[in-house]
Structures are given as C-alpha cells and as structure tokens.
C-alpha cells in the first residue's frame, strides 16, 4: 500500500509511504504532488538507500556506527540531500566520533554542510597536515580561511623566538 516508488541508480526499487516521507524528510515533494505511478529515479546506490530509508519509518534505527566509513559518508550525504532529519543527526554524531583519525573527511563534511562546531573540532586535528592535502578536498569557500590558518601556524612555528 506504499504510494511512491523510488529506484536506486543500480536498479533496486523502494516502495515508500508518502506520509512517512512527510514526517521524517523535507527533501521530497509533499503528498499534494502525485507521481502518477511513475518511478522516481535517485542517484544513490541501493547500499545507501537501504540504510537511509530505514530512518523514514518509526522502527528501530540501523546501527550506522558499524558501517564502513565510505557507506557512512554516502548515507550522510544522502541524508543531507533529502533532508532525512533522523539520519542527519545520527550520521553527524557518528562522523564526529571518528575524530581524530578521520579529521580531513570530518572537516570536509562539516564545511560542506555548515557545521561550524564540527569544523572547529576537526580543524584542530589537521594543523600538521600538508596544505595541498587539505585544500585538494575541502569546499572552495574554506580554502582561503584554511590557507590563512595554515600560514599563521607556519609563521608561529618558524618565527625566531
């Protein structure tokens, strides 16, 4: 009795109840928009959507913390894209828990989605990282602030005392 059908980029179909989408996600059209039975194509893999769509329903949530980092990153991006609020919060918490080992990915994620608290926490762990390594992956709007921070750290380290 689901009323909207999504298809992953690798061909898996998901029959979802629109009411659940309305209460748990802001990135899908409201129920006033009828899909007329059409299948809605999504750009994400089924491995991502399998986890993401579990957050749509009032059921026990998946243990995303035990997922491989690349799956976590994909689910986190999809959660942000489709505004699946319960998943956004859980993904952010789990991503933050990966500090300091995963500081560069955390910094990139935080910058892309405007999580200033997470930007600051992860930046602290990146101070010794070579500049080209950081600027090759961070969002463009963070490059200048990062270069300024890097150059001030460089000057502090190498300035005569």
PDB file of C-alpha atoms in Angstrom:
ATOM      1  CA  UNK A   1       0.000   0.000   0.000  1.00  0.00           C
ATOM      2  CA  UNK A   2       3.019   2.294  -0.394  1.00  0.00           C
ATOM      3  CA  UNK A   3       2.251   5.229  -2.655  1.00  0.00           C
ATOM      4  CA  UNK A   4       5.619   6.303  -4.066  1.00  0.00           C
ATOM      5  CA  UNK A   5       8.287   4.165  -5.702  1.00  0.00           C
ATOM      6  CA  UNK A   6      11.947   5.133  -5.822  1.00  0.00           C
ATOM      7  CA  UNK A   7      14.651   3.408  -7.840  1.00  0.00           C
ATOM      8  CA  UNK A   8      18.330   3.419  -6.913  1.00  0.00           C
ATOM      9  CA  UNK A   9      20.925   4.024  -9.605  1.00  0.00           C
ATOM     10  CA  UNK A  10      21.706   0.291  -9.525  1.00  0.00           C
ATOM     11  CA  UNK A  11      18.081  -0.659 -10.200  1.00  0.00           C
ATOM     12  CA  UNK A  12      16.622  -1.538  -6.780  1.00  0.00           C
ATOM     13  CA  UNK A  13      13.019  -0.409  -6.195  1.00  0.00           C
ATOM     14  CA  UNK A  14      11.781   1.034  -2.888  1.00  0.00           C
ATOM     15  CA  UNK A  15       8.073   1.374  -2.143  1.00  0.00           C
ATOM     16  CA  UNK A  16       7.692   4.094   0.462  1.00  0.00           C
ATOM     17  CA  UNK A  17       4.699   5.613   2.216  1.00  0.00           C
ATOM     18  CA  UNK A  18       4.452   9.318   1.438  1.00  0.00           C
ATOM     19  CA  UNK A  19       3.155  10.132   4.938  1.00  0.00           C
ATOM     20  CA  UNK A  20       6.385   8.773   6.404  1.00  0.00           C
ATOM     21  CA  UNK A  21       8.396  10.905   3.996  1.00  0.00           C
ATOM     22  CA  UNK A  22       6.435  13.987   5.038  1.00  0.00           C
ATOM     23  CA  UNK A  23       7.110  13.457   8.728  1.00  0.00           C
ATOM     24  CA  UNK A  24      10.760  12.397   8.506  1.00  0.00           C
ATOM     25  CA  UNK A  25      12.197  14.161   5.475  1.00  0.00           C
ATOM     26  CA  UNK A  26      11.992  17.593   3.918  1.00  0.00           C
ATOM     27  CA  UNK A  27      13.702  16.849   0.628  1.00  0.00           C
ATOM     28  CA  UNK A  28      10.852  15.058  -1.126  1.00  0.00           C
ATOM     29  CA  UNK A  29       7.720  16.622  -2.643  1.00  0.00           C
ATOM     30  CA  UNK A  30       4.684  16.715  -0.321  1.00  0.00           C
ATOM     31  CA  UNK A  31       1.674  14.444  -0.841  1.00  0.00           C
ATOM     32  CA  UNK A  32      -0.090  17.084  -2.956  1.00  0.00           C
ATOM     33  CA  UNK A  33       2.314  16.183  -5.763  1.00  0.00           C
ATOM     34  CA  UNK A  34       1.137  12.955  -7.329  1.00  0.00           C
ATOM     35  CA  UNK A  35       3.801  10.846  -9.031  1.00  0.00           C
ATOM     36  CA  UNK A  36       1.035   9.225 -11.130  1.00  0.00           C
ATOM     37  CA  UNK A  37       2.568   5.827 -10.537  1.00  0.00           C
ATOM     38  CA  UNK A  38       5.894   6.854 -12.044  1.00  0.00           C
ATOM     39  CA  UNK A  39       9.112   5.522 -10.573  1.00  0.00           C
ATOM     40  CA  UNK A  40      11.268   8.281  -9.101  1.00  0.00           C
ATOM     41  CA  UNK A  41      14.895   7.793 -10.121  1.00  0.00           C
ATOM     42  CA  UNK A  42      17.508   8.536  -7.462  1.00  0.00           C
ATOM     43  CA  UNK A  43      21.255   8.888  -7.978  1.00  0.00           C
ATOM     44  CA  UNK A  44      22.262   6.891  -4.893  1.00  0.00           C
ATOM     45  CA  UNK A  45      23.227   3.222  -4.734  1.00  0.00           C
ATOM     46  CA  UNK A  46      20.948   0.695  -3.067  1.00  0.00           C
ATOM     47  CA  UNK A  47      23.569   0.162  -0.341  1.00  0.00           C
ATOM     48  CA  UNK A  48      22.988   3.794   0.652  1.00  0.00           C
ATOM     49  CA  UNK A  49      19.208   3.843   0.248  1.00  0.00           C
ATOM     50  CA  UNK A  50      18.788   0.554   2.148  1.00  0.00           C
ATOM     51  CA  UNK A  51      20.063   2.363   5.226  1.00  0.00           C
ATOM     52  CA  UNK A  52      18.611   5.809   4.540  1.00  0.00           C
ATOM     53  CA  UNK A  53      15.026   4.649   4.052  1.00  0.00           C
ATOM     54  CA  UNK A  54      15.080   2.837   7.394  1.00  0.00           C
ATOM     55  CA  UNK A  55      15.152   6.286   9.018  1.00  0.00           C
ATOM     56  CA  UNK A  56      11.844   7.153   7.324  1.00  0.00           C
ATOM     57  CA  UNK A  57       9.831   4.667   9.371  1.00  0.00           C
ATOM     58  CA  UNK A  58       9.115   4.546  13.129  1.00  0.00           C
ATOM     59  CA  UNK A  59      11.183   1.407  13.626  1.00  0.00           C
ATOM     60  CA  UNK A  60      14.457   0.669  15.419  1.00  0.00           C
ATOM     61  CA  UNK A  61      17.150   2.580  13.560  1.00  0.00           C
ATOM     62  CA  UNK A  62      20.113   0.895  11.869  1.00  0.00           C
ATOM     63  CA  UNK A  63      23.473   0.805  13.631  1.00  0.00           C
ATOM     64  CA  UNK A  64      25.252   3.173  11.282  1.00  0.00           C
ATOM     65  CA  UNK A  65      28.279   3.302  13.585  1.00  0.00           C
ATOM     66  CA  UNK A  66      29.243  -0.210  12.493  1.00  0.00           C
ATOM     67  CA  UNK A  67      29.033   0.657   8.777  1.00  0.00           C
ATOM     68  CA  UNK A  68      32.224   1.051   6.741  1.00  0.00           C
ATOM     69  CA  UNK A  69      33.343   4.715   6.557  1.00  0.00           C
ATOM     70  CA  UNK A  70      32.544   5.005   2.846  1.00  0.00           C
ATOM     71  CA  UNK A  71      28.957   3.791   3.422  1.00  0.00           C
ATOM     72  CA  UNK A  72      28.575   6.183   6.360  1.00  0.00           C
ATOM     73  CA  UNK A  73      29.764   9.060   4.159  1.00  0.00           C
ATOM     74  CA  UNK A  74      27.311   8.140   1.391  1.00  0.00           C
ATOM     75  CA  UNK A  75      24.389   7.819   3.819  1.00  0.00           C
ATOM     76  CA  UNK A  76      25.325  11.133   5.461  1.00  0.00           C
ATOM     77  CA  UNK A  77      25.397  12.913   2.094  1.00  0.00           C
ATOM     78  CA  UNK A  78      22.067  11.377   1.032  1.00  0.00           C
ATOM     79  CA  UNK A  79      20.518  12.291   4.395  1.00  0.00           C
ATOM     80  CA  UNK A  80      21.589  15.906   3.888  1.00  0.00           C
ATOM     81  CA  UNK A  81      20.444  15.933   0.255  1.00  0.00           C
ATOM     82  CA  UNK A  82      16.953  14.608   1.027  1.00  0.00           C
ATOM     83  CA  UNK A  83      16.786  16.220   4.478  1.00  0.00           C
ATOM     84  CA  UNK A  84      16.092  12.951   6.302  1.00  0.00           C
ATOM     85  CA  UNK A  85      16.259  14.558   9.725  1.00  0.00           C
ATOM     86  CA  UNK A  86      16.688  11.490  11.974  1.00  0.00           C
ATOM     87  CA  UNK A  87      19.524  10.229   9.758  1.00  0.00           C
ATOM     88  CA  UNK A  88      21.231  13.632   9.606  1.00  0.00           C
ATOM     89  CA  UNK A  89      21.580  13.788  13.363  1.00  0.00           C
ATOM     90  CA  UNK A  90      22.827  10.209  13.764  1.00  0.00           C
ATOM     91  CA  UNK A  91      25.288  10.493  10.873  1.00  0.00           C
ATOM     92  CA  UNK A  92      26.701  13.746  12.241  1.00  0.00           C
ATOM     93  CA  UNK A  93      27.241  12.149  15.660  1.00  0.00           C
ATOM     94  CA  UNK A  94      28.946   9.071  14.215  1.00  0.00           C
ATOM     95  CA  UNK A  95      31.112  11.170  11.895  1.00  0.00           C
ATOM     96  CA  UNK A  96      32.182  13.308  14.852  1.00  0.00           C
ATOM     97  CA  UNK A  97      33.099  10.154  16.781  1.00  0.00           C
ATOM     98  CA  UNK A  98      35.614   9.318  14.028  1.00  0.00           C
ATOM     99  CA  UNK A  99      37.862  12.182  15.176  1.00  0.00           C
ATOM    100  CA  UNK A 100      40.836  12.451  15.257  1.00  0.00           C
ATOM    101  CA  UNK A 101      41.579   9.536  12.889  1.00  0.00           C
ATOM    102  CA  UNK A 102      39.271  10.830  10.166  1.00  0.00           C
ATOM    103  CA  UNK A 103      39.806  14.571  10.661  1.00  0.00           C
ATOM    104  CA  UNK A 104      40.122  15.523   6.996  1.00  0.00           C
ATOM    105  CA  UNK A 105      36.874  13.802   5.997  1.00  0.00           C
ATOM    106  CA  UNK A 106      35.114  15.248   9.045  1.00  0.00           C
ATOM    107  CA  UNK A 107      36.365  18.734   8.152  1.00  0.00           C
ATOM    108  CA  UNK A 108      35.173  18.354   4.558  1.00  0.00           C
ATOM    109  CA  UNK A 109      31.743  17.079   5.630  1.00  0.00           C
ATOM    110  CA  UNK A 110      31.350  19.831   8.238  1.00  0.00           C
ATOM    111  CA  UNK A 111      32.304  22.533   5.763  1.00  0.00           C
ATOM    112  CA  UNK A 112      30.013  21.248   3.048  1.00  0.00           C
ATOM    113  CA  UNK A 113      27.023  21.243   5.401  1.00  0.00           C
ATOM    114  CA  UNK A 114      27.773  24.270   7.570  1.00  0.00           C
ATOM    115  CA  UNK A 115      28.509  22.528  10.866  1.00  0.00           C
ATOM    116  CA  UNK A 116      30.757  25.165  12.406  1.00  0.00           C
ATOM    117  CA  UNK A 117      31.203  23.274  15.678  1.00  0.00           C
ATOM    118  CA  UNK A 118      32.466  20.241  13.802  1.00  0.00           C
ATOM    119  CA  UNK A 119      34.663  22.409  11.570  1.00  0.00           C
ATOM    120  CA  UNK A 120      36.466  23.787  14.595  1.00  0.00           C
ATOM    121  CA  UNK A 121      36.868  20.387  16.269  1.00  0.00           C
ATOM    122  CA  UNK A 122      38.237  18.758  13.122  1.00  0.00           C
ATOM    123  CA  UNK A 123      40.462  21.713  12.134  1.00  0.00           C
ATOM    124  CA  UNK A 124      42.331  21.354  15.405  1.00  0.00           C
ATOM    125  CA  UNK A 125      43.409  17.842  14.327  1.00  0.00           C
ATOM    126  CA  UNK A 126      44.519  18.980  10.865  1.00  0.00           C
ATOM    127  CA  UNK A 127      47.052  21.624  11.878  1.00  0.00           C
ATOM    128  CA  UNK A 128      50.061  19.484  10.910  1.00  0.00           C
ATOM    129  CA  UNK A 129      48.544  18.194   7.649  1.00  0.00           C
ATOM    130  CA  UNK A 130      50.303  19.383   4.468  1.00  0.00           C
ATOM    131  CA  UNK A 131      48.460  22.274   2.827  1.00  0.00           C
ATOM    132  CA  UNK A 132      47.977  20.616  -0.600  1.00  0.00           C
ATOM    133  CA  UNK A 133      46.411  17.571   1.039  1.00  0.00           C
ATOM    134  CA  UNK A 134      43.795  19.681   2.805  1.00  0.00           C
ATOM    135  CA  UNK A 135      42.924  22.152   0.059  1.00  0.00           C
ATOM    136  CA  UNK A 136      42.500  19.389  -2.522  1.00  0.00           C
ATOM    137  CA  UNK A 137      39.410  18.062  -0.709  1.00  0.00           C
ATOM    138  CA  UNK A 138      37.805  20.873   1.275  1.00  0.00           C
ATOM    139  CA  UNK A 139      34.955  23.013  -0.099  1.00  0.00           C
ATOM    140  CA  UNK A 140      36.201  26.017  -2.076  1.00  0.00           C
ATOM    141  CA  UNK A 141      34.830  28.589   0.337  1.00  0.00           C
ATOM    142  CA  UNK A 142      37.075  27.157   3.065  1.00  0.00           C
ATOM    143  CA  UNK A 143      40.334  27.325   1.086  1.00  0.00           C
ATOM    144  CA  UNK A 144      41.209  30.952   1.917  1.00  0.00           C
ATOM    145  CA  UNK A 145      40.402  30.634   5.641  1.00  0.00           C
ATOM    146  CA  UNK A 146      42.412  27.415   5.768  1.00  0.00           C
ATOM    147  CA  UNK A 147      45.406  28.973   3.999  1.00  0.00           C
ATOM    148  CA  UNK A 148      45.283  31.889   6.463  1.00  0.00           C
ATOM    149  CA  UNK A 149      45.199  29.490   9.405  1.00  0.00           C
ATOM    150  CA  UNK A 150      47.960  27.361   7.886  1.00  0.00           C
ATOM    151  CA  UNK A 151      50.196  30.366   7.227  1.00  0.00           C
ATOM    152  CA  UNK A 152      49.716  31.696  10.763  1.00  0.00           C
ATOM    153  CA  UNK A 153      50.631  28.278  12.180  1.00  0.00           C
ATOM    154  CA  UNK A 154      53.626  28.139   9.839  1.00  0.00           C
ATOM    155  CA  UNK A 155      54.805  31.577  10.981  1.00  0.00           C
ATOM    156  CA  UNK A 156      54.349  30.667  14.651  1.00  0.00           C
ATOM    157  CA  UNK A 157      56.388  27.508  14.173  1.00  0.00           C
ATOM    158  CA  UNK A 158      59.227  29.016  12.146  1.00  0.00           C
ATOM    159  CA  UNK A 159      59.462  32.551  13.527  1.00  0.00           C
ATOM    160  CA  UNK A 160      62.592  33.267  15.568  1.00  0.00           C
ATOM    161  CA  UNK A 161      61.984  33.397  19.278  1.00  0.00           C
TER     162      UNK A 161
END
